[in-house]
Coordinates of C-alpha atoms in Angstrom, one line a residue:
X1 CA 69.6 132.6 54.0
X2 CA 69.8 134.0 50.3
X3 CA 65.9 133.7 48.7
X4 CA 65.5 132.0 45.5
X5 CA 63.6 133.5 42.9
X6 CA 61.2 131.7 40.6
X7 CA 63.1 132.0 37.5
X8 CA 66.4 130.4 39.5
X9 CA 63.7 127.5 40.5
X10 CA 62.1 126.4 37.2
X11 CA 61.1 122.9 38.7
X12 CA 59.1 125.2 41.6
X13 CA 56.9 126.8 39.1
X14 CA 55.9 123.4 37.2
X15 CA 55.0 121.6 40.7
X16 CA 52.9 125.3 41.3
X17 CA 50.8 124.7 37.6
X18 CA 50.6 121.0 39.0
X19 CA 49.0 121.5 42.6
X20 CA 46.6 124.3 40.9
X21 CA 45.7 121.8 38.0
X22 CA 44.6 119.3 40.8
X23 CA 42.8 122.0 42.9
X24 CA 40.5 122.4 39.9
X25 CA 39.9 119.2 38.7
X26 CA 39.2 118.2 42.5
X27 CA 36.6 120.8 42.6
X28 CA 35.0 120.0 39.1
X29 CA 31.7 117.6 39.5
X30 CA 31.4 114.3 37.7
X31 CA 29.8 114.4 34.6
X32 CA 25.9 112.6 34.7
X33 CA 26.4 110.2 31.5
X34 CA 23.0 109.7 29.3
X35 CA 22.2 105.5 28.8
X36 CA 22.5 106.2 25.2
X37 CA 26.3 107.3 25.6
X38 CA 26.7 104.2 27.9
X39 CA 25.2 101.7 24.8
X40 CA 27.3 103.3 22.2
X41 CA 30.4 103.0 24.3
X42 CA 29.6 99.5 24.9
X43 CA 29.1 98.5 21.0
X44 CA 32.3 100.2 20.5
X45 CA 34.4 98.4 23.4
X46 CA 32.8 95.1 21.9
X47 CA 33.6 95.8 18.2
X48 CA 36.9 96.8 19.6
X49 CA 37.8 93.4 21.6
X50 CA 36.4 91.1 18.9
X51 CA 38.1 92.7 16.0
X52 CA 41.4 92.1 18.1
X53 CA 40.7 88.7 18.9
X54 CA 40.5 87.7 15.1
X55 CA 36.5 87.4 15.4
X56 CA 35.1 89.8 13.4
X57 CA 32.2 88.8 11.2
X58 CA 30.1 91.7 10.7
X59 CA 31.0 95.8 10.5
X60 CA 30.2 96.5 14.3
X61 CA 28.9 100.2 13.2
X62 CA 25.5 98.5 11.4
X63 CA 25.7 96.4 15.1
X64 CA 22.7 99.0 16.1
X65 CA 21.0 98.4 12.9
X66 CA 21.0 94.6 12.8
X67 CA 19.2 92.0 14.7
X68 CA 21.2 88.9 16.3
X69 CA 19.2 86.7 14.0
X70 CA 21.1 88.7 11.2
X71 CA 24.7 88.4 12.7
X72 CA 24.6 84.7 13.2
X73 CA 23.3 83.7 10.1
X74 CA 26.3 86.2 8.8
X75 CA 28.6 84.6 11.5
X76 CA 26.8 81.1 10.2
X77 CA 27.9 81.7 6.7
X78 CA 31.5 83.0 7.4
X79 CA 32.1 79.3 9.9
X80 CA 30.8 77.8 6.5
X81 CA 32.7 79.4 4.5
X82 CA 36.2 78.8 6.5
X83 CA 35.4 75.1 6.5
X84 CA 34.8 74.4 3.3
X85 CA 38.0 75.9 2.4
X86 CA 39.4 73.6 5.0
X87 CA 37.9 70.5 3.2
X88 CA 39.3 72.2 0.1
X89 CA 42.6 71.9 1.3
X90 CA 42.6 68.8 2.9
X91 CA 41.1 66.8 0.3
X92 CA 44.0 68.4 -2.3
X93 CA 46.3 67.1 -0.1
X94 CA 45.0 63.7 0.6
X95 CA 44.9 63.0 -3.1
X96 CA 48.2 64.1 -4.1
X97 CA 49.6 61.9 -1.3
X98 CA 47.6 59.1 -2.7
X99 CA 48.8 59.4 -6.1
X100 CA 52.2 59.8 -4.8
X101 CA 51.9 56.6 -2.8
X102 CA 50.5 54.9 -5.5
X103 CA 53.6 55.8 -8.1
X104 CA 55.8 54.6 -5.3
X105 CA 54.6 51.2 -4.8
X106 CA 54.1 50.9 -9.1
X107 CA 57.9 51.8 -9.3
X108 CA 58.4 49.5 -6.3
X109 CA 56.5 46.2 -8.7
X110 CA 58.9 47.6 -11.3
X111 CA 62.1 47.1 -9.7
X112 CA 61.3 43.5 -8.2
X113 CA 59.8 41.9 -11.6
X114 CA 63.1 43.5 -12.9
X115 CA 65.7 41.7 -10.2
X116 CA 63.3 38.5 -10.5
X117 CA 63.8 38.5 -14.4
X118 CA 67.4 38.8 -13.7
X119 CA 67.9 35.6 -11.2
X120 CA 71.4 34.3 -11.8
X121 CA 72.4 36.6 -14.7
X122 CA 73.7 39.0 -12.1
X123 CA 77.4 39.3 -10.7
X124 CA 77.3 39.5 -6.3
X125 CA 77.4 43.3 -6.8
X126 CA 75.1 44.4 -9.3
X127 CA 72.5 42.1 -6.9
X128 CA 73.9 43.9 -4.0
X129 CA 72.8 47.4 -6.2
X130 CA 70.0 46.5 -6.7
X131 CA 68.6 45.0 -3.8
X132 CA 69.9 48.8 -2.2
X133 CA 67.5 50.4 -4.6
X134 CA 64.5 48.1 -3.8
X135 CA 65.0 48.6 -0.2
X136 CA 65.1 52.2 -0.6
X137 CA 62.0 52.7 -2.7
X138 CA 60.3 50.1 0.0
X139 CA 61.1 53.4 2.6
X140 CA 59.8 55.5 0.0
X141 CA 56.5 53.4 0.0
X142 CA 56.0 53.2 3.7
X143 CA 56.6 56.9 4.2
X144 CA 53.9 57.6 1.2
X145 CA 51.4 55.4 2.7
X146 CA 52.1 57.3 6.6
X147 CA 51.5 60.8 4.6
X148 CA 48.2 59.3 3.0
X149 CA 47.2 58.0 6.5
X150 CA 48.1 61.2 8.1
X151 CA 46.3 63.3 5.6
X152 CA 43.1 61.6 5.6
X153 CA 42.8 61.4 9.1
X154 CA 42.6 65.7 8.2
X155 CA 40.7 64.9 5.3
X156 CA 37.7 62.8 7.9
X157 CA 38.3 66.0 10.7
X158 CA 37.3 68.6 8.0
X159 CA 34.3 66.4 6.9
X160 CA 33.1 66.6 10.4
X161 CA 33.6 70.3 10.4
X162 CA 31.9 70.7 7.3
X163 CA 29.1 68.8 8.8
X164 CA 28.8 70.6 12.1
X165 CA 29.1 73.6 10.2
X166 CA 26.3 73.1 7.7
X167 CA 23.8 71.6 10.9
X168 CA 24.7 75.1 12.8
X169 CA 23.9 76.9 9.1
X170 CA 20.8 74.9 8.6
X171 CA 19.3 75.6 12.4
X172 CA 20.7 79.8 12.4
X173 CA 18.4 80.4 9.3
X174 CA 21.2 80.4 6.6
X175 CA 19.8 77.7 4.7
X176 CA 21.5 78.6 1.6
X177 CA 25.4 78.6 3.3
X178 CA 24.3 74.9 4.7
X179 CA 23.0 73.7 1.0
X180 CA 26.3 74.9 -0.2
X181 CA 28.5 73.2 2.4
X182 CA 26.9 69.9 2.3
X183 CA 27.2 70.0 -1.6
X184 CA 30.9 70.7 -1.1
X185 CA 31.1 67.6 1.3
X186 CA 29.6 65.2 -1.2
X187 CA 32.5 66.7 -4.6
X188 CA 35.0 66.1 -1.7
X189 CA 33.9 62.4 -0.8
X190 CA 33.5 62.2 -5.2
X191 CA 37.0 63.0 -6.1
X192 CA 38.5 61.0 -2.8
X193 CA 36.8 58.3 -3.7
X194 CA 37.7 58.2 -7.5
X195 CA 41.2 58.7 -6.1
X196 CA 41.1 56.0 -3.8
X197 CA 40.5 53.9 -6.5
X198 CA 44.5 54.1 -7.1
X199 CA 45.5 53.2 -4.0
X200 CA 43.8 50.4 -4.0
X201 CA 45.0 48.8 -7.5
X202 CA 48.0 49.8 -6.0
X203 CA 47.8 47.6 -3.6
X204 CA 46.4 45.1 -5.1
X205 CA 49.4 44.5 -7.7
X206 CA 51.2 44.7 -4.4
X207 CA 50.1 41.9 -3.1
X208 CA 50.5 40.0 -6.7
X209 CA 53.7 41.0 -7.1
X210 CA 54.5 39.6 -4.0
X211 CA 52.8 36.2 -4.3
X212 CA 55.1 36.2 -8.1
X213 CA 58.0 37.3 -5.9
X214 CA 57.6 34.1 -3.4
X215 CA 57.0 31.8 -6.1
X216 CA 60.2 32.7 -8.2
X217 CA 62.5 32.6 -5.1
X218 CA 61.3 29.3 -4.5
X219 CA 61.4 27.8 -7.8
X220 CA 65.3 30.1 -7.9
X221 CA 66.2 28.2 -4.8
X222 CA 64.6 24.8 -5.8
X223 CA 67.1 25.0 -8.9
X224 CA 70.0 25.9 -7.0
X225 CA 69.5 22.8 -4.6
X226 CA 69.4 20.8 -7.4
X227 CA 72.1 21.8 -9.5
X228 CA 74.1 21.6 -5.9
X229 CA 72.3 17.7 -5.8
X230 CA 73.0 16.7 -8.6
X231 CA 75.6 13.5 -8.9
X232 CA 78.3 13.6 -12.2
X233 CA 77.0 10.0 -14.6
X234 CA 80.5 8.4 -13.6
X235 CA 80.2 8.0 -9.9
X236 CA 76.6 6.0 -10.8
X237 CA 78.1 3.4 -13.3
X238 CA 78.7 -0.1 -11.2
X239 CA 82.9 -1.2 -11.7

């Protein structure tokens, strides 16, 4: 049989190198590791597995430096932070969906006084137009007053938050971040409250407009039923 030779057998000479490699690593003793190397590889694997989980608070290389007592009132103030921009949010929200609703249900008043002042003076279709309009802005109403509902249902979750927030601020030693918070929690509960305000007149002319709107049908009908009533002066003379 005709012998190969190593340069014919490239793959030969890379699996040599290989068994060699592992001959000497096999023979090579472990490394004795100090406890200081094992601490600073274990603040680095823990920087490293917060920072990817979105967690990160404080710059992990001052870890060794600082005291827990510092990193949770720095944690402490970051939570605070986060939820007062939450309340932020949410209470921007919940006031532009209130003033929203509350145009709605003033264009809504408009429109009926509108159709009531025009009882009778209207042909079948311009009542049939309008009535299409009022019906509309009626949907327009009720999905304003679900979007208020919905965003101060938010509005009540990031008060809590805030709340929590500023107790768990208070009790970690960051008594500043919790005097901060809670004074954020009463300007939110302020301007709500002024805004609220709207709502509520809003409903209020609501409800007037609809007792007007009752009253005027009825007195609408009441004339109709007469003028249907009423008997021509001939057929009451006696022959």
């Amino acid at each position: 049989m005709k012998s190969c030779s190593a340069a014919e057998m490239p793959w030969l000479t890379n699996v040599t190198k290989l068994s060699s490699a592992r001959v000497l690593l096999s023979t090579r003793k472990p490394a004795v590791s100090k406890p200081g190397q094992w601490t600073g590889v274990l603040y680095r694997s823990i920087g490293s597995l917060t920072v990817g989980g979105g967690l990160c608070a404080v710059p992990f290389k001052q870890a060794d430096t600082l005291s827990h007592d510092s990193l949770i009132r720095r944690a402490a103030s970051l939570v605070t932070d986060s939820s007062s921009t939450f309340l932020s949010q949410a209470t921007l929200a919940l006031i532009d969906a209130i003033t929203e609703y509350s145009k709605a249900v003033h264009t809504l008043i408009s429109l009926q006084r509108r159709y009531l002042e025009s009882l009778g003076k209207l042909t079948q279709a311009e009542e049939d137009t309008i009535w299409q309009v009022i019906i509309g802005q009626r949907a327009e109403v009720r999905d304003r007053r679900e979007e208020c509902n919905r965003f101060e249902l938010t509005w009540v979750n990031a008060v809590k938050l805030c709340e929590t927030a500023a107790e768990a601020a208070y009790t970690s030693g960051a008594e500043h971040a919790s005097v901060t918070v809670r004074t954020n929690i009463q300007v939110a509960q302020s301007q709500v409250h002024e805004a609220q305000k709207l709502s509520v007149d809003a409903d209020k002319k609501m409800a007037e407009a609809k007792v007007m709107e009752v009253e005027r049908m009825t007195q609408y009908a009441a004339t109709l039923q007469n003028d249907e009533e009423e008997v021509p002066e001939a057929y009451l003379r006696e022959d």
